mmCIF file of C-alpha atoms and ligand atoms in Angstrom:
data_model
loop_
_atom_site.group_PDB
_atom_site.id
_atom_site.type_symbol
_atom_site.label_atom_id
_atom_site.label_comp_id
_atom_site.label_asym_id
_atom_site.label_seq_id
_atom_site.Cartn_x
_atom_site.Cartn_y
_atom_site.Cartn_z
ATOM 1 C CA UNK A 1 -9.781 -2.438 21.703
ATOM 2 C CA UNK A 2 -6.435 -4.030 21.817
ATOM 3 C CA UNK A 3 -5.537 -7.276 20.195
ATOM 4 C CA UNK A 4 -9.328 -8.434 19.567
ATOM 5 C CA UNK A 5 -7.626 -10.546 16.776
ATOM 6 C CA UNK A 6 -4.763 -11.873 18.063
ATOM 7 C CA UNK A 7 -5.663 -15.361 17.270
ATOM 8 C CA UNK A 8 -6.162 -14.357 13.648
ATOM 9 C CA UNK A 9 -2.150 -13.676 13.237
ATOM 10 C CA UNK A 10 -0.125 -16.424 10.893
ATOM 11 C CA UNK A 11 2.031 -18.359 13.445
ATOM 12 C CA UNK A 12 1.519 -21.544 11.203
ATOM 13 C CA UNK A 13 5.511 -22.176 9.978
ATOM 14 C CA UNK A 14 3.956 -24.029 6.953
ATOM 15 C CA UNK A 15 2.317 -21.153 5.685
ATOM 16 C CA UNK A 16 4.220 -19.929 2.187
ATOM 17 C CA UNK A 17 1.991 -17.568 0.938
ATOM 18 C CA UNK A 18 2.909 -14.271 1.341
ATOM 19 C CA UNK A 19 2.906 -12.176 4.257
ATOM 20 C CA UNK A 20 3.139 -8.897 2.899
ATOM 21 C CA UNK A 21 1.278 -7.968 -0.727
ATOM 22 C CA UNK A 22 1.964 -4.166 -2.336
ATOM 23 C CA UNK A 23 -0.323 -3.969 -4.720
ATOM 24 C CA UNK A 24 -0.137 -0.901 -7.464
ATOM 25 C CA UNK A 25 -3.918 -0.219 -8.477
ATOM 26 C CA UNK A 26 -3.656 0.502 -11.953
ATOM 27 C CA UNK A 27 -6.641 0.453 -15.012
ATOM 28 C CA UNK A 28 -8.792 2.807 -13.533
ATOM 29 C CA UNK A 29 -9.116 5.342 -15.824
ATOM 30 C CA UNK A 30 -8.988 2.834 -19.124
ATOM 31 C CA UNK A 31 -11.877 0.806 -17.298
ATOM 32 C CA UNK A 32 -14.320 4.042 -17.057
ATOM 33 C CA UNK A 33 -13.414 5.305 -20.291
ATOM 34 C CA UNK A 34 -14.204 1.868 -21.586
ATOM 35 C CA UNK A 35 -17.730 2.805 -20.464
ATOM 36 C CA UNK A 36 -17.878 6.284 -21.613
ATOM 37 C CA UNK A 37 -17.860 7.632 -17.926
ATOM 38 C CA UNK A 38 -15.272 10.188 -16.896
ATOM 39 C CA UNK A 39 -12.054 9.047 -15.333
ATOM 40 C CA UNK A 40 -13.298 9.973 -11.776
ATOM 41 C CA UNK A 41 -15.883 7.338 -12.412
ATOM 42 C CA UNK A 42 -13.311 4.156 -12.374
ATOM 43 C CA UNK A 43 -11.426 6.168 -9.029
ATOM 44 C CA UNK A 44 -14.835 5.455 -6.992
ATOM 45 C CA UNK A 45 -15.124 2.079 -8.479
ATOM 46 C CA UNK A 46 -11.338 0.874 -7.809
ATOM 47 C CA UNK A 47 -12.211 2.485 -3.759
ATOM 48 C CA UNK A 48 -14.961 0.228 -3.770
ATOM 49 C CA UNK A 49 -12.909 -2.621 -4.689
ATOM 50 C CA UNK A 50 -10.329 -2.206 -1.450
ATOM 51 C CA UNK A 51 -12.912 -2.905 0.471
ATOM 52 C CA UNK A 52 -13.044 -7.235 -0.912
ATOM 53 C CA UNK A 53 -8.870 -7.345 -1.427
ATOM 54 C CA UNK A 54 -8.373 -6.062 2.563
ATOM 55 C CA UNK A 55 -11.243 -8.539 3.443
ATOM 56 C CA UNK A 56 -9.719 -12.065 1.898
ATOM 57 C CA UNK A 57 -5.882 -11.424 3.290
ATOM 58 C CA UNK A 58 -6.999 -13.287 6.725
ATOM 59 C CA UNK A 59 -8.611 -15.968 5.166
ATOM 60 C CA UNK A 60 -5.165 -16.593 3.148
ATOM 61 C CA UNK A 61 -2.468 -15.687 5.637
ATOM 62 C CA UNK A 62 -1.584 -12.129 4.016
ATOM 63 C CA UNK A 63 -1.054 -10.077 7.220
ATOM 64 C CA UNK A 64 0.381 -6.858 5.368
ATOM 65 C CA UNK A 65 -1.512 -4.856 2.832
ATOM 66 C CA UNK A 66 0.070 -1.975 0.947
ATOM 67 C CA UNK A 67 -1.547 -0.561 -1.822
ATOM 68 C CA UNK A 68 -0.941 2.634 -4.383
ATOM 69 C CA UNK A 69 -3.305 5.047 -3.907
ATOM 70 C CA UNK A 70 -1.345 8.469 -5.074
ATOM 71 C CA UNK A 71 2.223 8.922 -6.274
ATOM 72 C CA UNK A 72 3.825 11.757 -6.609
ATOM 73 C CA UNK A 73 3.944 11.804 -10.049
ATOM 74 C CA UNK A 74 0.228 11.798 -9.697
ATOM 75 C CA UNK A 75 -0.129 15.391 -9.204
ATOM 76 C CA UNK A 76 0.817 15.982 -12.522
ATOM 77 C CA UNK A 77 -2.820 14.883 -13.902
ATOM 78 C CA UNK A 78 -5.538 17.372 -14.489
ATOM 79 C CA UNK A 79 -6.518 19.567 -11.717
ATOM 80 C CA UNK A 80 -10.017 17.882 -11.534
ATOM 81 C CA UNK A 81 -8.792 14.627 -11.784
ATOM 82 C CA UNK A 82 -6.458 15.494 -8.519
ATOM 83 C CA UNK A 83 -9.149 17.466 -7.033
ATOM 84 C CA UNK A 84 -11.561 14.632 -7.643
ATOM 85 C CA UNK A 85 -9.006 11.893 -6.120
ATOM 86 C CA UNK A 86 -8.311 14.071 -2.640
ATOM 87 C CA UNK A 87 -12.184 14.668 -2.258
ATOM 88 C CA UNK A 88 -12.485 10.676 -2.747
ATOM 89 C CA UNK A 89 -10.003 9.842 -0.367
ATOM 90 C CA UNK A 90 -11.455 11.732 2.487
ATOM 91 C CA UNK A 91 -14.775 10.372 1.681
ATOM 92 C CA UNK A 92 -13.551 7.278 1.440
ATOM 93 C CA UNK A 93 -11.446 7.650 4.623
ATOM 94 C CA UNK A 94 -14.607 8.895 6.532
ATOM 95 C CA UNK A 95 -16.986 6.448 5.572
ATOM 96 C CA UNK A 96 -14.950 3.505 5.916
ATOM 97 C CA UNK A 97 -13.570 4.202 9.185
ATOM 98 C CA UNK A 98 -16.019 2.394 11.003
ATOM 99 C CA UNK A 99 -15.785 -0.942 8.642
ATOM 100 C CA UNK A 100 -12.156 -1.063 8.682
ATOM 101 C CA UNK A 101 -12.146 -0.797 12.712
ATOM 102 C CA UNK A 102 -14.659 -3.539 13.077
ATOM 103 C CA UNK A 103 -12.990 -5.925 10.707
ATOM 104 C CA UNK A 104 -9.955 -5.342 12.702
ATOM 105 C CA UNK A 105 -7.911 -3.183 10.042
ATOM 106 C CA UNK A 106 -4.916 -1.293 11.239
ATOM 107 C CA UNK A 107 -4.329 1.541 8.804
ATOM 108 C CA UNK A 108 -1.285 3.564 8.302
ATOM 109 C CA UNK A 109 0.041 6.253 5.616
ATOM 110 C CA UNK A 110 2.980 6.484 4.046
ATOM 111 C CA UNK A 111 4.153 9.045 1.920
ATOM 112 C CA UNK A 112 4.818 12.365 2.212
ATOM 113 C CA UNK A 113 2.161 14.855 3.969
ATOM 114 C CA UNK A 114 3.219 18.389 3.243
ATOM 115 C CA UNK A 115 1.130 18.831 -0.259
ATOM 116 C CA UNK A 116 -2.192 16.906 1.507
ATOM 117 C CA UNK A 117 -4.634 19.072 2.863
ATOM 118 C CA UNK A 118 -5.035 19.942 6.537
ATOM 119 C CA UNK A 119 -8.511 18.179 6.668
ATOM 120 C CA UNK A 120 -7.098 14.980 4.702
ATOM 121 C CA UNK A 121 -4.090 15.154 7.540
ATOM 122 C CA UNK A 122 -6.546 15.162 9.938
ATOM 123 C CA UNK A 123 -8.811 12.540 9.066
ATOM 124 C CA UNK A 124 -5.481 10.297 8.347
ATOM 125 C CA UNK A 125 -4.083 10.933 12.042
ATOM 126 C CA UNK A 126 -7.771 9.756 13.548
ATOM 127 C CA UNK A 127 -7.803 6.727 11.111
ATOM 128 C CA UNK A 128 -4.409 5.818 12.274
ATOM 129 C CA UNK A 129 -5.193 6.403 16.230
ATOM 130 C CA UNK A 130 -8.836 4.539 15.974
ATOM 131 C CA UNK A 131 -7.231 1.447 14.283
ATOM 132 C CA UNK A 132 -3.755 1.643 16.021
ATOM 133 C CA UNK A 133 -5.092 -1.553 18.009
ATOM 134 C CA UNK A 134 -5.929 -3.683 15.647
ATOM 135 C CA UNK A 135 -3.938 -6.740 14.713
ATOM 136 C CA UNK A 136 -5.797 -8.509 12.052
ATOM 137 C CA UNK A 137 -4.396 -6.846 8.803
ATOM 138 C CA UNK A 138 -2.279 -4.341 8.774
ATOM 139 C CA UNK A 139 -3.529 -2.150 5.918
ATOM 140 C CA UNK A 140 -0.773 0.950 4.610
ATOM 141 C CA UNK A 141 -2.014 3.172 2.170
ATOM 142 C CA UNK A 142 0.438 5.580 -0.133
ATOM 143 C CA UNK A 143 -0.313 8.602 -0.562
ATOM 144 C CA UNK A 144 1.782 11.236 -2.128
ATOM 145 C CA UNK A 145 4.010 7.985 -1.886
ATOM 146 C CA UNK A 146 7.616 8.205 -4.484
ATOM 147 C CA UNK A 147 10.325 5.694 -3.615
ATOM 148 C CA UNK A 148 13.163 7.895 -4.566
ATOM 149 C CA UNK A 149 10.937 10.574 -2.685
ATOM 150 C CA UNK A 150 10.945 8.531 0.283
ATOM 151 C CA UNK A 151 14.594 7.348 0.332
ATOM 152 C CA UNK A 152 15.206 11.080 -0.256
ATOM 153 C CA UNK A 153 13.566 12.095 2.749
ATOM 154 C CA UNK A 154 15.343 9.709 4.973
ATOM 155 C CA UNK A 155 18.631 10.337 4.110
ATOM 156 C CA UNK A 156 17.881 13.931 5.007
ATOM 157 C CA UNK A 157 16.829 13.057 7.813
ATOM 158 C CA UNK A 158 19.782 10.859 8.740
ATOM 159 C CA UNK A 159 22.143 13.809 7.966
ATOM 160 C CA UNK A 160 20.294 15.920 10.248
ATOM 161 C CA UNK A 161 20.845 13.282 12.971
ATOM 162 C CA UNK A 162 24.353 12.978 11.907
ATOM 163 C CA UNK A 163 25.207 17.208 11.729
ATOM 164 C CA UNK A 164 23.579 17.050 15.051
ATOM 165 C CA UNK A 165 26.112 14.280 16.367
ATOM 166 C CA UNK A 166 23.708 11.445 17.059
ATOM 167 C CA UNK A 167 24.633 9.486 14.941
ATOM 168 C CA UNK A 168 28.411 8.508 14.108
ATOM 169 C CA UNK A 169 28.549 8.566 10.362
ATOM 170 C CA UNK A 170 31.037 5.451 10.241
ATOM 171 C CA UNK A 171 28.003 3.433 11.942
ATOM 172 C CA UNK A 172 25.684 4.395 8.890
ATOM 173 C CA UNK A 173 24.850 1.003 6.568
ATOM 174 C CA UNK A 174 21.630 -0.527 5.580
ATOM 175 C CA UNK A 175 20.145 -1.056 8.805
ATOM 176 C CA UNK A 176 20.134 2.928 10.001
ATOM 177 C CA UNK A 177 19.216 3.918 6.912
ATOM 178 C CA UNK A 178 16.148 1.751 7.150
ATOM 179 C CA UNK A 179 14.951 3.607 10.223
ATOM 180 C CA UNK A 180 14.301 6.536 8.598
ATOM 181 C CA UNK A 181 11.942 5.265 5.768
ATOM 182 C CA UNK A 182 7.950 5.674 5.812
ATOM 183 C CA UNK A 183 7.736 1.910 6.531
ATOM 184 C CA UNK A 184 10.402 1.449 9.057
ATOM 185 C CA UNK A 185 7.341 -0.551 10.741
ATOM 186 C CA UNK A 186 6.707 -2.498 8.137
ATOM 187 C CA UNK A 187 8.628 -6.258 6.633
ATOM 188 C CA UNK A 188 9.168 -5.921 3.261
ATOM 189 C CA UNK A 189 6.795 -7.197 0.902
ATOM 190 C CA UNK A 190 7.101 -10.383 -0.345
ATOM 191 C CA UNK A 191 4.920 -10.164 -3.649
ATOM 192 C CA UNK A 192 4.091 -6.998 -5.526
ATOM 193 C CA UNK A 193 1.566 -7.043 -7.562
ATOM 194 C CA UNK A 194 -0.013 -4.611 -10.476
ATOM 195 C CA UNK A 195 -3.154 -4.686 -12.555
ATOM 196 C CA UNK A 196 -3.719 -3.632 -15.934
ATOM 197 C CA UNK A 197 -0.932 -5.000 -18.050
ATOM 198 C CA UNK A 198 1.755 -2.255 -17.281
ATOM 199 C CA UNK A 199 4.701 -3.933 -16.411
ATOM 200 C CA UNK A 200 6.533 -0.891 -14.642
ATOM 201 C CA UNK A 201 6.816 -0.397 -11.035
ATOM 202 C CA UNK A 202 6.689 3.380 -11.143
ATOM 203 C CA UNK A 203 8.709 4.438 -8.321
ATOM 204 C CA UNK A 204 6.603 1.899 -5.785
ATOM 205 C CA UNK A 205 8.873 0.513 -2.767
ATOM 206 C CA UNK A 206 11.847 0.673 -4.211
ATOM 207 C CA UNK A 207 13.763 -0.092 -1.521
ATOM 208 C CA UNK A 208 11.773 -2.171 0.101
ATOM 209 C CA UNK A 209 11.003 -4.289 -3.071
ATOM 210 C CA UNK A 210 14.907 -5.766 -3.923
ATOM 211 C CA UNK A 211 14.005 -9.296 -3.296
ATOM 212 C CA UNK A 212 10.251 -9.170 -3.757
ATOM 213 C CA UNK A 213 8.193 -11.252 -6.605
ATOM 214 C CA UNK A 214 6.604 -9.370 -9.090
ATOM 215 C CA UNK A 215 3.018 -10.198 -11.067
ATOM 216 C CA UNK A 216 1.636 -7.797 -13.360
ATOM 217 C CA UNK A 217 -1.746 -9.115 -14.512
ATOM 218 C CA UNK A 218 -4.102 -7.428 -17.247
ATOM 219 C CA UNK A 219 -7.293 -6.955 -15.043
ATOM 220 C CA UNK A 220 -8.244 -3.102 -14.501
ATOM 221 C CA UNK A 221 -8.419 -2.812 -10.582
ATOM 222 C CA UNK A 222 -12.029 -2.319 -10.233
ATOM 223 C CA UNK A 223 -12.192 -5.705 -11.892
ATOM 224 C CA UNK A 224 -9.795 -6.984 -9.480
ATOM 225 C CA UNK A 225 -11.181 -9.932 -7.928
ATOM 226 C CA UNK A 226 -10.981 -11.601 -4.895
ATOM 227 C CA UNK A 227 -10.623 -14.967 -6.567
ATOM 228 C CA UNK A 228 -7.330 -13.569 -8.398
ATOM 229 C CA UNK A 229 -5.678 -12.003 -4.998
ATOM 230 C CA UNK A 230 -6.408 -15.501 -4.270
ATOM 231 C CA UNK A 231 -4.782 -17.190 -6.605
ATOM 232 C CA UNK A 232 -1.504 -14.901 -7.374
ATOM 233 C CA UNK A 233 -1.071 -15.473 -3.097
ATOM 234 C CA UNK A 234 -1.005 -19.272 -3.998
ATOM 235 C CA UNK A 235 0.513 -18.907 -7.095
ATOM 236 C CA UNK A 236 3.747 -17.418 -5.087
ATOM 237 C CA UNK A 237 3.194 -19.918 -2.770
ATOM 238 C CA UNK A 238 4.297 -22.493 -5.366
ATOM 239 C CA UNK A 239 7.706 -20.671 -6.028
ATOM 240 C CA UNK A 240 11.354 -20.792 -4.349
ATOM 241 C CA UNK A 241 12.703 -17.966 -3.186
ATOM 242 C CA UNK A 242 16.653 -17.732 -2.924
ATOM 243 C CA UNK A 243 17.405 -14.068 -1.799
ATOM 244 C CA UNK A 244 20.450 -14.215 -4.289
ATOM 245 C CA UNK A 245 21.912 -17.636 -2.591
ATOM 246 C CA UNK A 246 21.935 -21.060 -3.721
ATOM 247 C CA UNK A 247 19.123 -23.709 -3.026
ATOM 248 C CA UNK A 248 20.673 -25.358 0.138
HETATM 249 C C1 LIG B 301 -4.255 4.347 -11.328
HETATM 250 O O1 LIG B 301 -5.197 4.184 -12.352
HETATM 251 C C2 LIG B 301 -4.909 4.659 -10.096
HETATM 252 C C3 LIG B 301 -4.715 5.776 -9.340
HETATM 253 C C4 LIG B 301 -3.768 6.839 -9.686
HETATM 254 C C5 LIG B 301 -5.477 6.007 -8.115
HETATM 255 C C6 LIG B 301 -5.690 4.803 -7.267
HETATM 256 C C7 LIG B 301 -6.847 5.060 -6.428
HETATM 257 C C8 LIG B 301 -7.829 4.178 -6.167
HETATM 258 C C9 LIG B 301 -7.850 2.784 -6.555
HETATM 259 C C10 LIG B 301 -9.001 4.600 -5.440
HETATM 260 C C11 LIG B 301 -8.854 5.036 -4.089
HETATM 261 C C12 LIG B 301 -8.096 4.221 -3.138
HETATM 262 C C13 LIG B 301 -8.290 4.350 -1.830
HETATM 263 C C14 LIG B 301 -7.408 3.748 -0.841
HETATM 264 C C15 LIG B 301 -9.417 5.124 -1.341
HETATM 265 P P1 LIG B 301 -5.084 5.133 -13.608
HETATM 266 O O2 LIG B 301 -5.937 6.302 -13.390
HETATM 267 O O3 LIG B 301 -3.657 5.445 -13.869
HETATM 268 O O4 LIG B 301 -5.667 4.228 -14.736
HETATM 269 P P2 LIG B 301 -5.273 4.309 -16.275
HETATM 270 O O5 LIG B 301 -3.842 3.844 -16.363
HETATM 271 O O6 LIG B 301 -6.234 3.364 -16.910
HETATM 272 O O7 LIG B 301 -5.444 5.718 -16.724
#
């Protein structure tokens, strides 16, 4: 169904929360072993927490969702632990198709495909079809997502445009460059936040992050509340963003 929640969008100019909120879902595997429970167990619990976060950004003018779901540093971790993640995100992929739809969810990937499975491809391309008409949060989840990764990919693929003559290399500045990245779709985000008292960013829209606002919080993700997306949204609300300028 196209646009069933058009009315839904921000158009309110006094709105200064943020539009668009990366979040890097950290604590996980501290918050199971914190209950003796294997490190798959705090996975499942962190998907179940999506569900709340992707819920509340209507109600508080966050129209762009972006969250961390596998790096590609990940793949480094044990081969159950990345066996157990894949199996989790197709399960979670099939099963909350259907909510995500009817809440009005559009979903897109980012990151790169080639080490995901042919099923997990294929359940990603029907997730992104089913929801491509849906306007009410736009929800991007990275998977085998690297920011150097990414940048790397589009410059190759910006070369190949160029060797091909396309593109006339003297024309080539931020702008083009930008075409070529996962989120080309996407505004960049305007607060990024991440849980469990790292303060890193871990190769997490790097490019897209230069002038964003940071909060790193101590809560393990599945403890991630909706009360605290709340009030970090409001909390950047309350500050003055210069872009490098001058307060005018
Ligand atoms: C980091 O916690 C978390 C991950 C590498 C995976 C994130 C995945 C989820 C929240 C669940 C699935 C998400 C979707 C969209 C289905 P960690 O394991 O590094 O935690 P630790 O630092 O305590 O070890």
């Amino acid at each position: 169904m196209q646009n069933r929640f058009k009315d839904d969008a921000i158009s309110d100019p006094a709105h200064t929360g943020p539009r668009h909120v990366a979040i890097i879902m950290d604590g996980n595997g501290r918050w199971a072993t914190q209950r003796g429970r294997p490190r798959l167990f705090g996975h499942h619990a962190g998907a179940r927490r999506v569900r709340e976060v992707v819920e509340t950004c209507p109600d508080i003018g966050v129209e762009y969702l972006t969250i961390f779901a596998f790096s590609t540093e990940n793949w480094k971790r044990t081969q159950v632990e990345v066996a157990g993640l894949m199996s989790l995100f197709r399960r979670y992929i099939a099963k909350e198709a259907r909510a995500l739809d009817d809440f009005g969810v559009r979903v897109r990937f980012i990151g790169d495909r080639v080490r995901l499975d042919k099923k997990l491809i294929k359940l990603m391309d029907e997730l992104e079809v089913l929801t491509s008409g849906n306007t009410r949060v736009n929800l991007t989840i990275a998977l085998n997502y690297g920011g150097r990764d990414e940048v790397a990919r589009a410059t190759k693929r910006l070369a190949l445009e160029v060797a091909a003559g396309n593109i006339d290399p003297e024309t080539v500045d931020e702008a083009a460059l930008v075409k070529f990245l996962d989120t080309q779709v996407l505004p960049d985000p305007d607060l990024v936040i991440r849980t469990s008292g790292e303060a890193r960013i871990s190769n997490f829209l790097l490019w897209q992050s230069a002038y964003a606002e940071y909060e790193f919080v101590d809560t393990l993700w599945p403890d991630f509340s909706r009360e605290e997306f709340t009030r970090l949204c409001a909390k950047y609300g309350s500050r003055e963003r210069r872009f490098g300028g001058v307060k005018t």
